[in-house]
Amino acid sequence: MATIAFIGLGNMGAPMMRNLLKAGHTVFAFDLSEAACKAASDAGATVAGKPAEAAAQADVVVTMLPAGQHVRDVYMGAGGVIAAAKPNSLFIDSSTVDVSSARAVAEAATAAGHVMVDAPVSGGVGGAEAGTLTFMVGGSDEAFARAQPILANMGKTIVHAGGSGTGQAAKICNNMILGISMIAVSEAFALAEKLGLDAQKLFDIASKSSGQCWSLTSYCPVPGPVPTSPANRDYVPGFAAGMMLKDLKLAVEAGQVAGSPLPLGAEAAQMYALFCNAGNAGVDFSGIVKMLRGQA
Ligand code: NAD
Protein backbone atom coordinates (compact mmCIF):
# COMPACT_ATOMS: atom_id res chain seq x y z
CA MET A 1 0.00 0.00 0.00
CA ALA A 2 1.18 3.53 -0.76
CA THR A 3 1.17 6.80 1.13
CA ILE A 4 -0.61 9.27 -1.11
CA ALA A 5 -0.95 13.07 -1.00
CA PHE A 6 -4.29 14.03 -2.59
CA ILE A 7 -4.72 17.69 -3.50
CA GLY A 8 -8.04 19.06 -4.81
CA LEU A 9 -11.04 17.50 -3.09
CA GLY A 10 -13.90 18.87 -5.21
CA ASN A 11 -16.74 17.08 -6.99
CA MET A 12 -14.31 14.65 -8.62
CA GLY A 13 -11.35 14.63 -6.24
CA ALA A 14 -13.33 13.79 -3.08
CA PRO A 15 -14.82 10.50 -4.34
CA MET A 16 -11.55 9.54 -6.08
CA MET A 17 -9.69 10.08 -2.81
CA ARG A 18 -12.28 7.98 -0.94
CA ASN A 19 -11.66 5.10 -3.36
CA LEU A 20 -7.93 5.26 -2.55
CA LEU A 21 -8.77 5.05 1.16
CA LYS A 22 -11.12 2.13 0.48
CA ALA A 23 -8.29 0.34 -1.33
CA GLY A 24 -6.22 0.59 1.86
CA HIS A 25 -3.83 3.44 1.03
CA THR A 26 -2.83 6.06 3.59
CA VAL A 27 -3.94 9.51 2.39
CA PHE A 28 -2.74 13.00 3.33
CA ALA A 29 -5.33 15.37 1.87
CA PHE A 30 -5.40 19.09 1.11
CA ASP A 31 -7.89 21.54 -0.38
CA LEU A 32 -8.33 25.30 -0.04
CA SER A 33 -11.91 24.65 1.11
CA GLU A 34 -12.30 23.89 4.81
CA ALA A 35 -15.53 21.99 4.19
CA ALA A 36 -13.73 19.72 1.69
CA CYS A 37 -10.94 19.07 4.24
CA LYS A 38 -13.45 18.27 6.96
CA ALA A 39 -15.23 15.77 4.68
CA ALA A 40 -11.85 14.17 3.82
CA SER A 41 -11.00 13.85 7.50
CA ASP A 42 -14.43 12.27 8.20
CA ALA A 43 -13.70 9.76 5.40
CA GLY A 44 -10.42 8.71 7.03
CA ALA A 45 -7.73 10.92 5.47
CA THR A 46 -5.23 13.00 7.43
CA VAL A 47 -5.65 16.66 6.52
CA ALA A 48 -2.43 18.59 5.77
CA GLY A 49 -1.95 22.34 6.29
CA LYS A 50 -0.64 22.91 2.75
CA PRO A 51 0.17 20.93 -0.41
CA ALA A 52 3.92 20.75 0.38
CA GLU A 53 3.20 19.28 3.82
CA ALA A 54 1.07 16.52 2.27
CA ALA A 55 3.65 15.81 -0.47
CA ALA A 56 6.58 15.62 1.98
CA GLN A 57 4.98 12.64 3.73
CA ALA A 58 3.94 10.72 0.62
CA ASP A 59 5.39 8.49 -2.13
CA VAL A 60 2.67 9.48 -4.59
CA VAL A 61 0.97 12.84 -5.20
CA VAL A 62 -2.43 12.94 -6.95
CA THR A 63 -3.94 16.29 -7.99
CA MET A 64 -7.50 17.04 -9.18
CA LEU A 65 -7.63 20.81 -9.69
CA PRO A 66 -9.75 23.19 -11.78
CA ALA A 67 -7.31 24.37 -14.50
CA GLY A 68 -3.70 24.74 -15.72
CA GLN A 69 -2.78 27.73 -13.54
CA HIS A 70 -3.84 25.88 -10.37
CA VAL A 71 -1.73 22.89 -11.41
CA ARG A 72 1.33 25.07 -12.16
CA ASP A 73 0.92 26.81 -8.77
CA VAL A 74 0.52 23.62 -6.74
CA TYR A 75 3.51 21.90 -8.40
CA MET A 76 5.89 24.72 -9.30
CA GLY A 77 4.81 27.74 -7.22
CA ALA A 78 6.37 28.88 -3.94
CA GLY A 79 5.89 25.97 -1.55
CA GLY A 80 5.06 23.69 -4.48
CA VAL A 81 5.01 19.91 -4.25
CA ILE A 82 7.91 19.33 -6.68
CA ALA A 83 10.37 20.91 -4.24
CA ALA A 84 8.77 19.34 -1.16
CA ALA A 85 8.35 15.72 -2.29
CA LYS A 86 10.72 12.88 -1.41
CA PRO A 87 13.21 11.98 -4.20
CA ASN A 88 11.76 9.87 -7.04
CA SER A 89 8.13 10.53 -6.07
CA LEU A 90 5.33 9.71 -8.50
CA PHE A 91 3.05 12.62 -9.51
CA ILE A 92 -0.35 11.98 -11.11
CA ASP A 93 -2.29 15.02 -12.35
CA SER A 94 -5.86 14.05 -13.23
CA SER A 95 -7.13 17.61 -13.77
CA THR A 96 -8.17 18.60 -17.31
CA VAL A 97 -5.61 21.26 -18.30
CA ASP A 98 -3.88 22.68 -21.39
CA VAL A 99 -1.22 20.48 -22.97
CA SER A 100 1.48 23.16 -22.48
CA SER A 101 0.92 23.30 -18.70
CA ALA A 102 0.92 19.49 -18.48
CA ARG A 103 4.26 19.31 -20.33
CA ALA A 104 5.84 22.22 -18.40
CA VAL A 105 4.99 20.69 -15.01
CA ALA A 106 6.14 17.20 -16.06
CA GLU A 107 9.43 18.63 -17.32
CA ALA A 108 10.03 20.44 -14.01
CA ALA A 109 9.14 17.27 -12.07
CA THR A 110 11.51 15.14 -14.15
CA ALA A 111 14.33 17.69 -13.79
CA ALA A 112 13.89 17.47 -10.00
CA GLY A 113 14.22 13.65 -10.07
CA HIS A 114 10.54 12.65 -9.95
CA VAL A 115 8.28 10.87 -12.45
CA MET A 116 4.98 12.30 -13.60
CA VAL A 117 1.93 11.42 -15.69
CA ASP A 118 -0.93 13.56 -16.92
CA ALA A 119 -4.00 11.36 -16.40
CA PRO A 120 -7.22 13.25 -17.17
CA VAL A 121 -10.45 11.34 -16.84
CA SER A 122 -13.80 10.79 -18.44
CA GLY A 123 -16.78 9.34 -16.61
CA GLY A 124 -17.86 12.31 -14.49
CA VAL A 125 -18.83 12.38 -10.82
CA GLY A 126 -20.78 9.09 -11.18
CA GLY A 127 -17.67 7.34 -12.51
CA ALA A 128 -15.51 8.90 -9.78
CA GLU A 129 -17.88 7.59 -7.10
CA ALA A 130 -18.19 4.13 -8.62
CA GLY A 131 -14.45 3.85 -9.32
CA THR A 132 -15.14 3.29 -13.00
CA LEU A 133 -13.37 6.30 -14.53
CA THR A 134 -11.45 6.11 -17.79
CA PHE A 135 -7.91 7.49 -17.43
CA MET A 136 -6.01 8.78 -20.48
CA VAL A 137 -2.39 8.70 -19.44
CA GLY A 138 0.59 10.60 -20.83
CA GLY A 139 4.12 9.89 -19.62
CA SER A 140 7.11 7.55 -19.89
CA ASP A 141 6.71 3.75 -19.75
CA GLU A 142 8.20 3.80 -16.24
CA ALA A 143 5.83 6.51 -15.03
CA PHE A 144 2.84 4.67 -16.52
CA ALA A 145 3.87 1.36 -14.92
CA ARG A 146 4.08 3.04 -11.51
CA ALA A 147 0.82 4.98 -11.92
CA GLN A 148 -1.28 2.11 -13.30
CA PRO A 149 -1.96 0.24 -10.00
CA ILE A 150 -2.92 3.50 -8.24
CA LEU A 151 -5.24 4.54 -11.08
CA ALA A 152 -6.81 1.05 -11.04
CA ASN A 153 -8.21 1.88 -7.58
CA MET A 154 -10.16 4.80 -9.09
CA GLY A 155 -10.97 3.66 -12.61
CA LYS A 156 -11.81 0.76 -14.86
CA THR A 157 -10.15 1.67 -18.16
CA ILE A 158 -6.58 2.94 -18.11
CA VAL A 159 -4.97 3.74 -21.45
CA HIS A 160 -1.33 4.73 -21.99
CA ALA A 161 -1.72 7.39 -24.69
CA GLY A 162 1.99 8.09 -25.18
CA GLY A 163 4.52 10.60 -23.86
CA SER A 164 3.93 13.55 -21.57
CA GLY A 165 0.86 15.66 -22.48
CA THR A 166 -0.78 13.01 -24.68
CA GLY A 167 -3.34 12.16 -21.98
CA GLN A 168 -4.54 15.77 -22.14
CA ALA A 169 -4.37 15.66 -25.95
CA ALA A 170 -6.62 12.56 -25.98
CA LYS A 171 -9.10 14.19 -23.61
CA ILE A 172 -9.51 17.41 -25.62
CA CYS A 173 -9.59 15.65 -29.01
CA ASN A 174 -12.31 13.27 -27.76
CA ASN A 175 -14.37 16.06 -26.22
CA MET A 176 -14.03 18.20 -29.34
CA ILE A 177 -15.55 15.33 -31.35
CA LEU A 178 -18.31 15.12 -28.75
CA GLY A 179 -19.05 18.89 -28.75
CA ILE A 180 -19.17 19.10 -32.54
CA SER A 181 -21.23 15.92 -32.94
CA MET A 182 -23.75 17.03 -30.32
CA ILE A 183 -24.35 20.26 -32.26
CA ALA A 184 -24.68 18.27 -35.52
CA VAL A 185 -27.24 15.88 -34.01
CA SER A 186 -29.13 18.77 -32.40
CA GLU A 187 -29.31 20.68 -35.71
CA ALA A 188 -30.66 17.56 -37.42
CA PHE A 189 -33.46 17.14 -34.84
CA ALA A 190 -34.33 20.87 -35.04
CA LEU A 191 -34.49 20.66 -38.86
CA ALA A 192 -36.52 17.43 -38.79
CA GLU A 193 -39.09 19.11 -36.56
CA LYS A 194 -39.49 22.00 -39.04
CA LEU A 195 -39.80 19.51 -41.91
CA GLY A 196 -42.55 17.53 -40.17
CA LEU A 197 -40.36 14.47 -39.50
CA ASP A 198 -41.09 12.82 -36.14
CA ALA A 199 -38.09 12.75 -33.72
CA GLN A 200 -38.49 9.03 -32.98
CA LYS A 201 -38.58 8.24 -36.72
CA LEU A 202 -35.41 10.26 -37.33
CA PHE A 203 -33.78 8.39 -34.43
CA ASP A 204 -34.90 4.96 -35.73
CA ILE A 205 -33.47 5.72 -39.17
CA ALA A 206 -30.29 7.69 -38.31
CA SER A 207 -29.26 5.30 -35.53
CA LYS A 208 -29.12 2.52 -38.15
CA SER A 209 -27.63 4.71 -40.88
CA SER A 210 -24.43 6.65 -41.53
CA GLY A 211 -25.44 9.46 -39.13
CA GLN A 212 -25.05 7.04 -36.21
CA CYS A 213 -22.85 8.38 -33.40
CA TRP A 214 -22.68 8.43 -29.56
CA SER A 215 -24.38 11.84 -29.30
CA LEU A 216 -27.37 10.31 -31.09
CA THR A 217 -27.59 6.77 -29.79
CA SER A 218 -26.41 7.14 -26.16
CA TYR A 219 -27.14 10.78 -25.37
CA CYS A 220 -29.96 11.82 -27.72
CA PRO A 221 -30.61 15.59 -27.21
CA VAL A 222 -34.42 15.30 -27.53
CA PRO A 223 -36.68 13.47 -25.05
CA GLY A 224 -37.99 10.01 -25.91
CA PRO A 225 -35.65 7.89 -28.02
CA VAL A 226 -32.94 7.32 -25.33
CA PRO A 227 -34.69 7.24 -21.93
CA THR A 228 -31.44 7.72 -19.95
CA SER A 229 -30.36 10.89 -21.79
CA PRO A 230 -30.56 14.24 -19.89
CA ALA A 231 -33.17 15.50 -22.40
CA ASN A 232 -35.67 13.36 -20.45
CA ARG A 233 -35.00 15.25 -17.21
CA ASP A 234 -35.01 18.81 -18.50
CA TYR A 235 -31.27 18.76 -19.24
CA VAL A 236 -30.05 18.35 -15.67
CA PRO A 237 -26.36 17.31 -16.13
CA GLY A 238 -24.78 14.82 -16.94
CA PHE A 239 -21.98 16.89 -18.35
CA ALA A 240 -22.52 20.62 -17.90
CA ALA A 241 -22.26 23.00 -20.87
CA GLY A 242 -19.69 25.06 -18.93
CA MET A 243 -17.37 22.05 -18.76
CA MET A 244 -17.82 21.36 -22.46
CA LEU A 245 -16.92 25.00 -23.13
CA LYS A 246 -13.77 24.66 -21.01
CA ASP A 247 -12.65 21.59 -22.99
CA LEU A 248 -13.46 23.16 -26.38
CA LYS A 249 -11.44 26.26 -25.44
CA LEU A 250 -8.51 23.99 -24.52
CA ALA A 251 -8.81 22.30 -27.93
CA VAL A 252 -8.91 25.62 -29.79
CA GLU A 253 -5.91 26.90 -27.82
CA ALA A 254 -3.99 23.67 -28.54
CA GLY A 255 -4.88 23.98 -32.24
CA GLN A 256 -3.44 27.51 -32.31
CA VAL A 257 -0.23 26.48 -30.55
CA ALA A 258 0.20 23.40 -32.78
CA GLY A 259 -0.81 25.18 -36.03
CA SER A 260 -3.71 22.77 -36.64
CA PRO A 261 -6.80 24.49 -38.09
CA LEU A 262 -10.03 23.67 -36.22
CA PRO A 263 -12.85 25.44 -38.08
CA LEU A 264 -15.61 23.28 -36.56
CA GLY A 265 -13.96 23.08 -33.12
CA ALA A 266 -13.73 26.88 -33.03
CA GLU A 267 -17.35 27.25 -34.17
CA ALA A 268 -18.51 24.74 -31.53
CA ALA A 269 -16.59 26.70 -28.85
CA GLN A 270 -18.35 29.91 -29.94
CA MET A 271 -21.77 28.26 -29.88
CA TYR A 272 -21.19 26.83 -26.40
CA ALA A 273 -19.94 30.26 -25.23
CA LEU A 274 -23.20 31.80 -26.50
CA PHE A 275 -25.23 29.08 -24.78
CA CYS A 276 -23.33 29.47 -21.49
CA ASN A 277 -23.49 33.29 -21.57
CA ALA A 278 -27.27 33.03 -21.88
CA GLY A 279 -27.30 31.51 -18.37
CA ASN A 280 -26.95 27.86 -19.35
CA ALA A 281 -23.46 26.98 -18.07
CA GLY A 282 -24.98 24.60 -15.52
CA VAL A 283 -27.36 22.97 -18.03
CA ASP A 284 -26.38 19.67 -19.66
CA PHE A 285 -24.39 20.28 -22.87
CA SER A 286 -27.06 18.47 -24.93
CA GLY A 287 -29.42 21.33 -23.98
CA ILE A 288 -27.80 23.29 -26.84
CA VAL A 289 -30.64 21.85 -28.92
CA LYS A 290 -32.90 24.39 -27.17
CA MET A 291 -30.77 27.26 -28.48
CA LEU A 292 -30.90 25.83 -31.99
CA ARG A 293 -34.69 25.70 -31.73
CA GLY A 294 -34.67 29.32 -30.50
CA GLN A 295 -35.78 28.28 -27.00
CA ALA A 296 -32.71 29.15 -24.89
P1 NAD B 1 -14.29 21.31 -8.43
O1 NAD B 1 -14.29 22.77 -8.69
O2 NAD B 1 -15.47 20.65 -7.83
O3 NAD B 1 -13.00 20.93 -7.53
C1 NAD B 1 -11.75 21.55 -7.59
C2 NAD B 1 -11.20 21.62 -6.19
O4 NAD B 1 -9.86 22.13 -6.25
C3 NAD B 1 -11.99 22.57 -5.26
O5 NAD B 1 -12.39 21.86 -4.10
C4 NAD B 1 -11.01 23.70 -4.96
O6 NAD B 1 -11.17 24.23 -3.65
C5 NAD B 1 -9.68 22.97 -5.11
N1 NAD B 1 -8.54 23.85 -5.33
C6 NAD B 1 -8.42 24.89 -6.19
N2 NAD B 1 -7.19 25.42 -6.11
C7 NAD B 1 -6.52 24.71 -5.17
C8 NAD B 1 -5.22 24.77 -4.62
N3 NAD B 1 -4.35 25.70 -5.03
N4 NAD B 1 -4.87 23.88 -3.67
C9 NAD B 1 -5.76 22.95 -3.25
N5 NAD B 1 -7.02 22.84 -3.71
C10 NAD B 1 -7.39 23.71 -4.66
O7 NAD B 1 -13.93 20.64 -9.87
P2 NAD B 1 -14.19 19.11 -10.29
O8 NAD B 1 -15.52 18.99 -10.91
O9 NAD B 1 -13.77 18.22 -9.18
O10 NAD B 1 -13.13 18.99 -11.50
C11 NAD B 1 -11.73 18.85 -11.27
C12 NAD B 1 -11.05 18.65 -12.61
O11 NAD B 1 -11.59 17.48 -13.24
C13 NAD B 1 -11.23 19.80 -13.59
O12 NAD B 1 -10.03 20.00 -14.27
C14 NAD B 1 -12.33 19.31 -14.52
O13 NAD B 1 -12.26 19.88 -15.80
C15 NAD B 1 -12.04 17.82 -14.55
N6 NAD B 1 -13.20 16.96 -14.86
C16 NAD B 1 -14.39 17.15 -14.22
C17 NAD B 1 -15.47 16.32 -14.52
C18 NAD B 1 -16.80 16.48 -13.83
O14 NAD B 1 -17.77 15.87 -14.27
N7 NAD B 1 -16.90 17.26 -12.77
C19 NAD B 1 -15.33 15.30 -15.49
C20 NAD B 1 -14.09 15.12 -16.10
C21 NAD B 1 -13.02 15.96 -15.77
Coordinates of C-alpha atoms and ligand atoms in Angstrom, one line a residue:
M1 CA 0.0 0.0 0.0
A2 CA 1.2 3.5 -0.8
T3 CA 1.2 6.8 1.1
I4 CA -0.6 9.3 -1.1
A5 CA -1.0 13.1 -1.0
F6 CA -4.3 14.0 -2.6
I7 CA -4.7 17.7 -3.5
G8 CA -8.0 19.1 -4.8
L9 CA -11.0 17.5 -3.1
G10 CA -13.9 18.9 -5.2
N11 CA -16.7 17.1 -7.0
M12 CA -14.3 14.6 -8.6
G13 CA -11.4 14.6 -6.2
A14 CA -13.3 13.8 -3.1
P15 CA -14.8 10.5 -4.3
M16 CA -11.5 9.5 -6.1
M17 CA -9.7 10.1 -2.8
R18 CA -12.3 8.0 -0.9
N19 CA -11.7 5.1 -3.4
L20 CA -7.9 5.3 -2.5
L21 CA -8.8 5.1 1.2
K22 CA -11.1 2.1 0.5
A23 CA -8.3 0.3 -1.3
G24 CA -6.2 0.6 1.9
H25 CA -3.8 3.4 1.0
T26 CA -2.8 6.1 3.6
V27 CA -3.9 9.5 2.4
F28 CA -2.7 13.0 3.3
A29 CA -5.3 15.4 1.9
F30 CA -5.4 19.1 1.1
D31 CA -7.9 21.5 -0.4
L32 CA -8.3 25.3 0.0
S33 CA -11.9 24.6 1.1
E34 CA -12.3 23.9 4.8
A35 CA -15.5 22.0 4.2
A36 CA -13.7 19.7 1.7
C37 CA -10.9 19.1 4.2
K38 CA -13.4 18.3 7.0
A39 CA -15.2 15.8 4.7
A40 CA -11.9 14.2 3.8
S41 CA -11.0 13.8 7.5
D42 CA -14.4 12.3 8.2
A43 CA -13.7 9.8 5.4
G44 CA -10.4 8.7 7.0
A45 CA -7.7 10.9 5.5
T46 CA -5.2 13.0 7.4
V47 CA -5.6 16.7 6.5
A48 CA -2.4 18.6 5.8
G49 CA -2.0 22.3 6.3
K50 CA -0.6 22.9 2.7
P51 CA 0.2 20.9 -0.4
A52 CA 3.9 20.8 0.4
E53 CA 3.2 19.3 3.8
A54 CA 1.1 16.5 2.3
A55 CA 3.7 15.8 -0.5
A56 CA 6.6 15.6 2.0
Q57 CA 5.0 12.6 3.7
A58 CA 3.9 10.7 0.6
D59 CA 5.4 8.5 -2.1
V60 CA 2.7 9.5 -4.6
V61 CA 1.0 12.8 -5.2
V62 CA -2.4 12.9 -6.9
T63 CA -3.9 16.3 -8.0
M64 CA -7.5 17.0 -9.2
L65 CA -7.6 20.8 -9.7
P66 CA -9.8 23.2 -11.8
A67 CA -7.3 24.4 -14.5
G68 CA -3.7 24.7 -15.7
Q69 CA -2.8 27.7 -13.5
H70 CA -3.8 25.9 -10.4
V71 CA -1.7 22.9 -11.4
R72 CA 1.3 25.1 -12.2
D73 CA 0.9 26.8 -8.8
V74 CA 0.5 23.6 -6.7
Y75 CA 3.5 21.9 -8.4
M76 CA 5.9 24.7 -9.3
G77 CA 4.8 27.7 -7.2
A78 CA 6.4 28.9 -3.9
G79 CA 5.9 26.0 -1.5
G80 CA 5.1 23.7 -4.5
V81 CA 5.0 19.9 -4.2
I82 CA 7.9 19.3 -6.7
A83 CA 10.4 20.9 -4.2
A84 CA 8.8 19.3 -1.2
A85 CA 8.3 15.7 -2.3
K86 CA 10.7 12.9 -1.4
P87 CA 13.2 12.0 -4.2
N88 CA 11.8 9.9 -7.0
S89 CA 8.1 10.5 -6.1
L90 CA 5.3 9.7 -8.5
F91 CA 3.0 12.6 -9.5
I92 CA -0.3 12.0 -11.1
D93 CA -2.3 15.0 -12.3
S94 CA -5.9 14.1 -13.2
S95 CA -7.1 17.6 -13.8
T96 CA -8.2 18.6 -17.3
V97 CA -5.6 21.3 -18.3
D98 CA -3.9 22.7 -21.4
V99 CA -1.2 20.5 -23.0
S100 CA 1.5 23.2 -22.5
S101 CA 0.9 23.3 -18.7
A102 CA 0.9 19.5 -18.5
R103 CA 4.3 19.3 -20.3
A104 CA 5.8 22.2 -18.4
V105 CA 5.0 20.7 -15.0
A106 CA 6.1 17.2 -16.1
E107 CA 9.4 18.6 -17.3
A108 CA 10.0 20.4 -14.0
A109 CA 9.1 17.3 -12.1
T110 CA 11.5 15.1 -14.1
A111 CA 14.3 17.7 -13.8
A112 CA 13.9 17.5 -10.0
G113 CA 14.2 13.7 -10.1
H114 CA 10.5 12.6 -9.9
V115 CA 8.3 10.9 -12.4
M116 CA 5.0 12.3 -13.6
V117 CA 1.9 11.4 -15.7
D118 CA -0.9 13.6 -16.9
A119 CA -4.0 11.4 -16.4
P120 CA -7.2 13.3 -17.2
V121 CA -10.5 11.3 -16.8
S122 CA -13.8 10.8 -18.4
G123 CA -16.8 9.3 -16.6
G124 CA -17.9 12.3 -14.5
V125 CA -18.8 12.4 -10.8
G126 CA -20.8 9.1 -11.2
G127 CA -17.7 7.3 -12.5
A128 CA -15.5 8.9 -9.8
E129 CA -17.9 7.6 -7.1
A130 CA -18.2 4.1 -8.6
G131 CA -14.4 3.8 -9.3
T132 CA -15.1 3.3 -13.0
L133 CA -13.4 6.3 -14.5
T134 CA -11.5 6.1 -17.8
F135 CA -7.9 7.5 -17.4
M136 CA -6.0 8.8 -20.5
V137 CA -2.4 8.7 -19.4
G138 CA 0.6 10.6 -20.8
G139 CA 4.1 9.9 -19.6
S140 CA 7.1 7.5 -19.9
D141 CA 6.7 3.8 -19.7
E142 CA 8.2 3.8 -16.2
A143 CA 5.8 6.5 -15.0
F144 CA 2.8 4.7 -16.5
A145 CA 3.9 1.4 -14.9
R146 CA 4.1 3.0 -11.5
A147 CA 0.8 5.0 -11.9
Q148 CA -1.3 2.1 -13.3
P149 CA -2.0 0.2 -10.0
I150 CA -2.9 3.5 -8.2
L151 CA -5.2 4.5 -11.1
A152 CA -6.8 1.1 -11.0
N153 CA -8.2 1.9 -7.6
M154 CA -10.2 4.8 -9.1
G155 CA -11.0 3.7 -12.6
K156 CA -11.8 0.8 -14.9
T157 CA -10.1 1.7 -18.2
I158 CA -6.6 2.9 -18.1
V159 CA -5.0 3.7 -21.5
H160 CA -1.3 4.7 -22.0
A161 CA -1.7 7.4 -24.7
G162 CA 2.0 8.1 -25.2
G163 CA 4.5 10.6 -23.9
S164 CA 3.9 13.5 -21.6
G165 CA 0.9 15.7 -22.5
T166 CA -0.8 13.0 -24.7
G167 CA -3.3 12.2 -22.0
Q168 CA -4.5 15.8 -22.1
A169 CA -4.4 15.7 -25.9
A170 CA -6.6 12.6 -26.0
K171 CA -9.1 14.2 -23.6
I172 CA -9.5 17.4 -25.6
C173 CA -9.6 15.6 -29.0
N174 CA -12.3 13.3 -27.8
N175 CA -14.4 16.1 -26.2
M176 CA -14.0 18.2 -29.3
I177 CA -15.5 15.3 -31.4
L178 CA -18.3 15.1 -28.8
G179 CA -19.1 18.9 -28.7
I180 CA -19.2 19.1 -32.5
S181 CA -21.2 15.9 -32.9
M182 CA -23.8 17.0 -30.3
I183 CA -24.3 20.3 -32.3
A184 CA -24.7 18.3 -35.5
V185 CA -27.2 15.9 -34.0
S186 CA -29.1 18.8 -32.4
E187 CA -29.3 20.7 -35.7
A188 CA -30.7 17.6 -37.4
F189 CA -33.5 17.1 -34.8
A190 CA -34.3 20.9 -35.0
L191 CA -34.5 20.7 -38.9
A192 CA -36.5 17.4 -38.8
E193 CA -39.1 19.1 -36.6
K194 CA -39.5 22.0 -39.0
L195 CA -39.8 19.5 -41.9
G196 CA -42.6 17.5 -40.2
L197 CA -40.4 14.5 -39.5
D198 CA -41.1 12.8 -36.1
A199 CA -38.1 12.8 -33.7
Q200 CA -38.5 9.0 -33.0
K201 CA -38.6 8.2 -36.7
L202 CA -35.4 10.3 -37.3
F203 CA -33.8 8.4 -34.4
D204 CA -34.9 5.0 -35.7
I205 CA -33.5 5.7 -39.2
A206 CA -30.3 7.7 -38.3
S207 CA -29.3 5.3 -35.5
K208 CA -29.1 2.5 -38.1
S209 CA -27.6 4.7 -40.9
S210 CA -24.4 6.7 -41.5
G211 CA -25.4 9.5 -39.1
Q212 CA -25.0 7.0 -36.2
C213 CA -22.9 8.4 -33.4
W214 CA -22.7 8.4 -29.6
S215 CA -24.4 11.8 -29.3
L216 CA -27.4 10.3 -31.1
T217 CA -27.6 6.8 -29.8
S218 CA -26.4 7.1 -26.2
Y219 CA -27.1 10.8 -25.4
C220 CA -30.0 11.8 -27.7
P221 CA -30.6 15.6 -27.2
V222 CA -34.4 15.3 -27.5
P223 CA -36.7 13.5 -25.0
G224 CA -38.0 10.0 -25.9
P225 CA -35.6 7.9 -28.0
V226 CA -32.9 7.3 -25.3
P227 CA -34.7 7.2 -21.9
T228 CA -31.4 7.7 -20.0
S229 CA -30.4 10.9 -21.8
P230 CA -30.6 14.2 -19.9
A231 CA -33.2 15.5 -22.4
N232 CA -35.7 13.4 -20.4
R233 CA -35.0 15.2 -17.2
D234 CA -35.0 18.8 -18.5
Y235 CA -31.3 18.8 -19.2
V236 CA -30.0 18.4 -15.7
P237 CA -26.4 17.3 -16.1
G238 CA -24.8 14.8 -16.9
F239 CA -22.0 16.9 -18.3
A240 CA -22.5 20.6 -17.9
A241 CA -22.3 23.0 -20.9
G242 CA -19.7 25.1 -18.9
M243 CA -17.4 22.1 -18.8
M244 CA -17.8 21.4 -22.5
L245 CA -16.9 25.0 -23.1
K246 CA -13.8 24.7 -21.0
D247 CA -12.7 21.6 -23.0
L248 CA -13.5 23.2 -26.4
K249 CA -11.4 26.3 -25.4
L250 CA -8.5 24.0 -24.5
A251 CA -8.8 22.3 -27.9
V252 CA -8.9 25.6 -29.8
E253 CA -5.9 26.9 -27.8
A254 CA -4.0 23.7 -28.5
G255 CA -4.9 24.0 -32.2
Q256 CA -3.4 27.5 -32.3
V257 CA -0.2 26.5 -30.6
A258 CA 0.2 23.4 -32.8
G259 CA -0.8 25.2 -36.0
S260 CA -3.7 22.8 -36.6
P261 CA -6.8 24.5 -38.1
L262 CA -10.0 23.7 -36.2
P263 CA -12.8 25.4 -38.1
L264 CA -15.6 23.3 -36.6
G265 CA -14.0 23.1 -33.1
A266 CA -13.7 26.9 -33.0
E267 CA -17.4 27.3 -34.2
A268 CA -18.5 24.7 -31.5
A269 CA -16.6 26.7 -28.8
Q270 CA -18.3 29.9 -29.9
M271 CA -21.8 28.3 -29.9
Y272 CA -21.2 26.8 -26.4
A273 CA -19.9 30.3 -25.2
L274 CA -23.2 31.8 -26.5
F275 CA -25.2 29.1 -24.8
C276 CA -23.3 29.5 -21.5
N277 CA -23.5 33.3 -21.6
A278 CA -27.3 33.0 -21.9
G279 CA -27.3 31.5 -18.4
N280 CA -27.0 27.9 -19.3
A281 CA -23.5 27.0 -18.1
G282 CA -25.0 24.6 -15.5
V283 CA -27.4 23.0 -18.0
D284 CA -26.4 19.7 -19.7
F285 CA -24.4 20.3 -22.9
S286 CA -27.1 18.5 -24.9
G287 CA -29.4 21.3 -24.0
I288 CA -27.8 23.3 -26.8
V289 CA -30.6 21.8 -28.9
K290 CA -32.9 24.4 -27.2
M291 CA -30.8 27.3 -28.5
L292 CA -30.9 25.8 -32.0
R293 CA -34.7 25.7 -31.7
G294 CA -34.7 29.3 -30.5
Q295 CA -35.8 28.3 -27.0
A296 CA -32.7 29.2 -24.9
Ligands
NAD1 P1 -14.3 21.3 -8.4 O1 -14.3 22.8 -8.7 O2 -15.5 20.6 -7.8 O3 -13.0 20.9 -7.5 C1 -11.7 21.6 -7.6 C2 -11.2 21.6 -6.2 O4 -9.9 22.1 -6.2 C3 -12.0 22.6 -5.3 O5 -12.4 21.9 -4.1 C4 -11.0 23.7 -5.0 O6 -11.2 24.2 -3.6 C5 -9.7 23.0 -5.1 N1 -8.5 23.9 -5.3 C6 -8.4 24.9 -6.2 N2 -7.2 25.4 -6.1 C7 -6.5 24.7 -5.2 C8 -5.2 24.8 -4.6 N3 -4.3 25.7 -5.0 N4 -4.9 23.9 -3.7 C9 -5.8 22.9 -3.2 N5 -7.0 22.8 -3.7 C10 -7.4 23.7 -4.7 O7 -13.9 20.6 -9.9 P2 -14.2 19.1 -10.3 O8 -15.5 19.0 -10.9 O9 -13.8 18.2 -9.2 O10 -13.1 19.0 -11.5 C11 -11.7 18.9 -11.3 C12 -11.1 18.6 -12.6 O11 -11.6 17.5 -13.2 C13 -11.2 19.8 -13.6 O12 -10.0 20.0 -14.3 C14 -12.3 19.3 -14.5 O13 -12.3 19.9 -15.8 C15 -12.0 17.8 -14.5 N6 -13.2 17.0 -14.9 C16 -14.4 17.1 -14.2 C17 -15.5 16.3 -14.5 C18 -16.8 16.5 -13.8 O14 -17.8 15.9 -14.3 N7 -16.9 17.3 -12.8 C19 -15.3 15.3 -15.5 C20 -14.1 15.1 -16.1 C21 -13.0 16.0 -15.8

